Amino acid sequence: MKLSNKLLSNISVASVCTLLWIWVLPGTIALRHGLLGIGCIAGVLLIKENWSKLSSAKLNLIPLYLISSLFVWVGIHYLFFSLNPALELSEIKGLWARSFAGCIMAIGFGLALCQHNQLRKYFYISIFAVPLLNLIVYVIACIQAGGLVKPMDFFQFYFAKIETAYFGAIATVVAIANLIYLLFGQKRSNAYFQAALYFLGIALVLLSDFVANTKNGIAITLSLCILFLLVILGKVLFGSKGSKISAGILWVLMLLMLAFAWQGHKSFAYKGWDTIFEDVKVAIEIDKNTQWQRKEGTVEPPLNSLNLPASLNTYSRFAYGIVGIRLIGNHPFGYGSINQSFNGLQTYENIYHEHEGQVHSGWIDFGLAFGLPGLSIIFLSLVAIFFIGLKQKSILSLIAVLFSIMLIPFGLIAEISYKQYFEATLFFITFSSTIVAFVGVQKSDQKL
């Protein structure tokens, strides 16, 4: 029995959206693997059914070609450049195999959303699952405590800050892309209602970042919102009279929300924002200040120019980053492990270190793992997504473009190249690559 395109698309979207809802919940590894398998099979069948259309995309396929070449580079690296073949092979059999299945799943998901507009709403809703679940857990924590829990004391969550920040950033991308579409696209009767929902969605993300006390989440969400404010400003200055009023109201509301969010975060967050520049100065002097070699928190950070101890979080991140960049310079082809390259290269060079984790910068971590060739492939794919998607002017392409804009700075400050977060990164890059490839070969009824 041959499964129809619509049924396969429904299966693909259902598996991805369910995965988004359960991703952060404990004890769901087996279910996640099952959904990955279902989504991968649906992806294979959707690729087969749409092969003629997809292959006709020609130059628009460049991002997908680049992502495919990343897996080829991993194989070449293992054969010729690996500094720890046993560890690299174990990750190829595990993490990279799941990543490959995730990429097939992402292609099928992208094809499904491109062809069936009615399925997109399920993605738009599900991408807000992590921020929503985070707030639900926070409310439960407040009920248990008998009052409001300060963000810095909120350790009752099921998942790490990176998940709050990462999925919150992607949710913000989806919300802002749809708000831009509503501002610049054809007017619809329910446009104001939809705009209000997406505005509340951004507020949900900011509130989730606030209670999780994640600087990365606050920083990237505020940055995306500032970008949106600039877009709205252009609409106010150059739009028609009617659109200027609605855009102006949205601009004021967004500005007020950002001001409250920033002030609230500064009031309850750990110290660090006020002295960040002074702290960075002492952090990058890795040969003079060697506290980074000790386990984080076991020794006091060095004094900054204000004669105050540097913020531990800021000091560690920037010190590790400088060490990581130096190691990439010494080993431009990388160590070969997504999860252990920073630790492995320090051991390889006989550098004393007690920290065995990541650099805390996704791009530096990936550079340590697969070197400058691996980084080049990822960055070229994001640049290609940006330029190809920018010319297409469809709502899905706009989401892909904003995702590529968001991921580059976010990857500098967040652990997007670690364990399941790396798998998610490849999934969304492949998803965006599929969108810009397939939108170009079919007529879209949602133009800006």
XYZ file of C-alpha atoms in Angstrom:
448
model
C 0.000 0.000 0.000
C 1.388 3.381 -1.020
C 1.108 6.104 1.594
C -0.139 9.458 0.310
C 1.933 12.622 0.497
C -0.587 14.145 2.883
C -0.454 11.169 5.261
C 3.352 11.115 5.233
C 3.388 14.855 5.897
C 0.990 14.414 8.811
C 3.221 11.691 10.276
C 6.335 13.844 9.839
C 4.801 16.903 11.480
C 3.253 14.846 14.289
C 6.587 13.195 15.128
C 8.519 16.486 15.139
C 5.912 18.415 17.121
C 5.580 15.632 19.693
C 9.371 15.597 19.985
C 9.365 19.341 20.661
C 6.884 18.851 23.505
C 8.729 16.005 25.229
C 12.335 17.020 24.423
C 13.071 18.434 27.868
C 11.028 16.008 29.941
C 12.975 13.443 31.985
C 12.673 9.737 31.244
C 11.692 10.190 27.590
C 14.857 8.992 25.825
C 13.241 5.823 24.446
C 10.215 7.783 23.219
C 12.477 10.413 21.628
C 14.393 7.707 19.775
C 11.124 6.157 18.627
C 9.860 9.480 17.290
C 13.215 10.056 15.590
C 12.872 6.705 13.849
C 9.305 7.430 12.715
C 10.247 10.907 11.513
C 13.285 9.568 9.669
C 11.240 6.919 7.827
C 8.607 9.521 6.902
C 11.435 11.787 5.733
C 12.899 9.100 3.464
C 9.495 8.465 1.860
C 8.793 12.194 1.428
C 12.209 12.730 -0.168
C 11.548 9.835 -2.547
C 8.120 11.195 -3.493
C 9.378 14.755 -4.037
C 12.766 13.867 -5.515
C 12.099 15.319 -8.968
C 10.976 18.674 -7.563
C 13.719 18.798 -4.967
C 16.478 17.941 -7.420
C 15.299 20.707 -9.772
C 16.122 23.353 -7.151
C 19.715 23.471 -8.481
C 21.617 26.322 -6.793
C 19.038 26.511 -4.024
C 20.288 23.098 -2.922
C 23.676 24.535 -1.913
C 22.862 24.585 1.847
C 21.746 20.937 1.721
C 24.861 19.978 -0.233
C 26.977 21.682 2.415
C 25.257 19.869 5.283
C 25.757 16.590 3.410
C 29.442 17.406 2.983
C 29.754 17.807 6.754
C 29.103 14.082 7.200
C 31.674 13.350 4.501
C 34.203 15.528 6.345
C 33.532 13.619 9.575
C 34.398 10.376 7.782
C 37.556 11.877 6.277
C 38.536 13.289 9.658
C 38.157 9.915 11.336
C 40.312 8.204 8.708
C 43.128 10.756 8.468
C 43.066 13.431 11.196
C 41.571 11.966 14.370
C 43.561 12.436 17.582
C 41.353 9.933 19.403
C 39.984 7.392 16.875
C 38.252 5.194 19.459
C 36.292 8.111 20.946
C 35.486 9.544 17.526
C 34.215 6.191 16.251
C 31.950 5.821 19.293
C 30.420 9.245 18.561
C 30.039 8.387 14.861
C 28.042 5.288 15.831
C 25.934 7.239 18.333
C 25.666 11.013 18.115
C 26.451 11.304 14.404
C 24.108 8.453 13.469
C 21.278 10.186 15.365
C 22.238 13.498 13.764
C 22.026 11.935 10.294
C 18.599 10.482 11.077
C 17.587 13.891 12.436
C 18.662 15.569 9.198
C 16.523 13.153 7.144
C 13.663 13.868 9.546
C 14.244 17.619 9.111
C 14.113 17.360 5.305
C 10.805 15.527 5.489
C 9.484 18.077 7.989
C 10.501 20.959 5.741
C 8.859 19.338 2.717
C 5.672 18.749 4.714
C 5.366 22.372 5.867
C 6.168 23.742 2.406
C 3.415 21.692 0.768
C 0.693 21.805 3.422
C 0.023 25.245 4.882
C -2.511 23.906 7.365
C 0.209 21.914 9.151
C 2.335 24.951 9.934
C 0.247 26.032 12.903
C 1.209 22.866 14.771
C 4.884 23.777 14.427
C 4.223 27.395 15.435
C 2.492 26.199 18.611
C 4.897 23.374 19.489
C 8.027 25.513 19.249
C 6.803 27.388 22.340
C 6.585 24.149 24.355
C 9.889 24.550 26.221
C 9.235 28.129 27.453
C 5.710 27.121 28.461
C 6.854 23.998 30.326
C 9.545 26.020 32.077
C 6.951 28.471 33.379
C 4.632 25.655 34.462
C 7.446 24.108 36.510
C 8.234 27.537 37.976
C 4.605 27.982 39.052
C 4.722 24.549 40.703
C 7.939 25.569 42.490
C 6.246 28.747 43.757
C 3.256 26.765 45.018
C 5.560 24.353 46.843
C 7.541 27.238 48.355
C 4.397 29.099 49.396
C 5.380 32.262 47.519
C 7.368 33.683 44.630
C 10.753 32.057 44.049
C 13.601 34.340 42.977
C 15.055 33.413 39.574
C 18.522 32.802 41.046
C 16.954 30.338 43.510
C 14.905 28.518 40.879
C 16.687 25.186 40.521
C 13.568 23.033 40.415
C 13.377 22.905 36.632
C 13.579 19.678 34.666
C 16.048 20.976 32.120
C 19.177 23.074 31.680
C 19.336 26.798 30.994
C 20.646 26.138 27.490
C 17.366 24.447 26.560
C 15.379 27.427 27.811
C 17.611 29.808 25.883
C 17.929 27.703 22.712
C 14.314 26.765 22.094
C 13.210 30.178 23.334
C 15.401 31.801 20.684
C 13.930 29.617 17.930
C 10.412 30.379 19.189
C 11.246 34.097 19.048
C 12.452 33.657 15.460
C 9.125 32.066 14.503
C 7.127 34.794 16.279
C 9.081 37.688 14.760
C 8.967 36.178 11.261
C 5.184 35.911 11.488
C 4.874 39.441 12.902
C 6.924 40.786 9.978
C 4.699 38.859 7.582
C 1.586 40.305 9.212
C 3.012 43.832 8.968
C 4.207 43.641 5.371
C 2.010 40.928 3.857
C -1.507 40.958 2.538
C -4.003 42.097 5.159
C -6.192 39.417 6.695
C -9.271 39.722 8.871
C -7.626 38.102 11.891
C -4.234 39.811 11.486
C -4.500 41.798 14.736
C -5.475 38.715 16.712
C -2.562 36.733 15.289
C -0.165 39.613 15.956
C -1.333 39.711 19.576
C -0.709 35.971 19.944
C 2.839 36.207 18.582
C 3.530 39.240 20.761
C 2.392 37.232 23.787
C 4.592 34.389 22.560
C 7.658 36.635 22.751
C 6.565 37.760 26.217
C 6.311 34.077 27.191
C 9.894 33.465 26.019
C 11.225 36.493 27.899
C 9.407 35.472 31.078
C 10.768 31.933 30.752
C 14.318 33.265 30.277
C 13.799 35.541 33.277
C 12.698 32.833 35.714
C 15.451 30.492 34.457
C 17.945 33.326 34.991
C 19.663 32.659 31.662
C 21.805 35.535 30.423
C 22.205 33.882 27.030
C 18.458 33.563 26.604
C 17.796 37.155 27.614
C 20.609 38.433 25.390
C 19.586 36.616 22.203
C 15.846 37.253 22.647
C 16.403 40.965 23.281
C 18.730 41.132 20.267
C 16.104 39.575 18.002
C 13.477 41.960 19.352
C 15.755 44.957 18.739
C 16.166 43.764 15.149
C 12.384 43.602 14.902
C 12.109 47.137 16.329
C 14.346 48.359 13.505
C 12.088 46.635 10.972
C 9.014 48.245 12.553
C 10.741 51.630 12.503
C 11.205 51.264 8.764
C 7.502 50.475 8.435
C 6.604 53.581 10.477
C 8.840 55.831 8.396
C 8.031 54.493 4.941
C 4.696 52.654 5.223
C 1.197 53.858 4.391
C -0.735 55.918 6.931
C -2.888 53.030 8.173
C 0.026 50.653 8.522
C 2.080 53.346 10.292
C -0.429 53.500 13.147
C -0.531 49.750 13.781
C 3.252 49.473 13.398
C 3.761 52.401 15.768
C 1.545 50.842 18.441
C 3.419 47.545 18.125
C 6.762 49.402 18.320
C 5.796 51.117 21.586
C 4.446 47.904 23.135
C 7.553 45.954 22.142
C 9.870 48.653 23.502
C 8.033 48.728 26.839
C 8.148 44.946 27.120
C 11.891 44.868 26.428
C 12.558 47.620 28.966
C 10.648 45.760 31.691
C 12.337 42.463 30.796
C 15.841 43.934 30.903
C 15.288 45.787 34.157
C 13.714 42.743 35.771
C 16.576 40.495 34.704
C 19.209 42.910 36.016
C 17.407 43.163 39.345
C 17.377 39.425 40.036
C 20.268 38.023 37.983
C 23.659 37.135 39.348
C 26.176 39.964 39.314
C 28.121 40.383 36.113
C 26.396 42.748 33.691
C 27.671 45.934 35.367
C 31.353 44.901 35.252
C 31.330 42.739 32.142
C 33.946 44.737 30.206
C 36.364 44.860 33.143
C 35.853 41.131 33.721
C 36.523 40.296 30.073
C 39.836 42.171 30.182
C 41.208 39.962 32.962
C 39.654 36.809 31.487
C 41.483 37.041 28.166
C 44.869 37.289 29.906
C 45.082 33.513 30.176
C 48.847 33.358 30.662
C 48.809 35.892 33.487
C 45.591 34.795 35.209
C 45.573 30.999 35.310
C 42.560 30.436 37.558
C 40.804 28.910 34.522
C 43.018 25.835 34.959
C 41.341 25.029 38.264
C 37.881 23.551 38.636
C 35.281 26.273 38.254
C 34.321 27.708 41.650
C 37.184 26.168 43.639
C 39.320 29.328 43.486
C 38.361 32.999 43.461
C 38.502 34.692 40.048
C 41.183 37.367 39.506
C 40.553 40.993 40.449
C 39.421 43.283 37.655
C 40.448 46.909 37.123
C 37.861 47.989 39.720
C 39.702 45.855 42.283
C 36.692 43.526 42.486
C 36.661 39.760 41.845
C 35.557 39.152 38.275
C 32.200 37.482 37.752
C 32.966 33.758 37.744
C 30.609 33.063 34.847
C 32.077 35.814 32.657
C 35.674 35.006 33.589
C 35.325 31.278 32.900
C 33.548 31.658 29.570
C 35.998 34.143 28.095
C 39.093 32.438 29.494
C 37.981 29.066 28.132
C 37.162 30.746 24.831
C 40.650 32.218 24.439
C 42.236 28.879 25.351
C 39.964 27.176 22.813
C 40.875 29.615 20.036
C 44.569 29.057 20.741
C 44.059 25.286 20.564
C 42.224 25.594 17.232
C 45.197 27.556 15.917
C 47.490 24.729 16.991
C 45.180 21.998 15.641
C 43.252 23.459 12.658
C 41.755 20.073 11.722
C 40.346 19.441 15.200
C 40.412 16.644 17.752
C 37.410 14.652 16.533
C 34.932 14.640 19.430
C 31.807 16.747 19.822
C 31.717 16.248 23.591
C 35.367 15.904 24.649
C 37.579 17.966 22.311
C 38.371 20.824 24.737
C 39.351 18.382 27.447
C 41.124 16.082 24.982
C 43.238 18.759 23.307
C 44.392 20.167 26.638
C 45.444 16.679 27.686
C 47.098 16.142 24.286
C 49.174 19.309 24.777
C 49.933 18.515 28.438
C 48.086 21.610 29.687
C 47.100 21.311 33.332
C 43.327 21.615 33.686
C 40.643 20.510 36.109
C 37.672 21.619 33.993
C 36.590 18.689 31.803
C 33.546 20.236 30.169
C 32.921 22.512 27.210
C 34.235 25.948 26.307
C 30.626 27.256 26.580
C 30.860 28.608 23.017
C 29.287 26.309 20.460
C 31.372 27.507 17.542
C 34.665 27.246 19.406
C 33.694 23.787 20.654
C 32.856 22.671 17.119
C 36.110 24.165 15.839
C 37.977 22.167 18.480
C 36.130 19.051 17.323
C 36.302 19.282 13.534
C 38.548 22.219 12.899
C 38.371 25.063 10.449
C 36.963 22.866 7.628
C 33.999 21.870 9.808
C 33.351 25.458 10.892
C 33.586 26.645 7.278
C 30.943 24.146 6.169
C 28.514 25.239 8.895
C 29.036 28.972 8.339
C 28.791 28.673 4.545
C 25.497 26.799 4.894
C 24.080 29.549 7.145
C 25.258 32.280 4.768
C 23.719 30.409 1.820
C 20.412 30.015 3.692
C 20.406 33.751 4.389
C 20.999 34.927 0.818
C 18.810 32.337 -0.908
C 15.951 32.754 1.557
C 16.128 36.545 1.411
C 15.181 36.479 -2.277
C 12.214 34.147 -1.876
C 10.034 36.288 0.397
C 7.815 33.532 1.780
C 6.939 33.155 5.442
C 8.883 29.899 5.812
C 11.903 31.367 4.040
C 11.778 34.335 6.400
C 11.879 31.940 9.360
C 14.929 30.263 7.800
C 16.636 33.625 7.227
C 16.036 34.818 10.790
C 17.215 31.463 12.138
C 20.505 31.821 10.259
C 20.886 35.362 11.622
C 20.150 34.206 15.168
C 22.325 31.110 15.219
C 25.659 32.761 14.394
C 25.822 35.091 17.441
C 23.993 32.603 19.663
C 26.570 29.944 18.855
C 29.288 32.238 20.178
C 27.808 32.330 23.676
C 25.865 29.071 24.051
C 26.647 25.345 24.091
C 24.927 24.459 20.819
C 27.655 21.932 19.917
C 27.193 19.534 22.812
C 25.312 16.235 23.008
C 21.639 16.545 22.005
C 21.939 20.298 21.432
C 24.282 19.605 18.527
C 21.712 17.211 17.090
C 19.078 19.953 17.406
C 21.418 22.447 15.728
C 21.925 20.205 12.694
C 18.185 19.481 12.591
C 17.189 23.143 12.359
C 19.977 24.012 9.899
C 18.824 21.151 7.658
C 15.187 22.176 8.111
C 16.037 25.738 7.047
C 18.109 24.422 4.123
C 15.159 22.339 2.919
C 12.821 25.314 3.089
C 14.977 27.580 0.907
C 15.505 24.696 -1.529
C 11.869 23.642 -1.910
C 10.114 27.010 -1.683
C 11.992 28.071 -4.805
C 10.480 25.280 -6.922
C 6.845 25.653 -5.960
C 4.315 28.427 -5.859
C 3.718 29.783 -2.368
C 0.455 31.395 -1.381
C 2.129 33.289 1.463
C 4.222 36.087 0.022
C 5.511 39.158 1.793
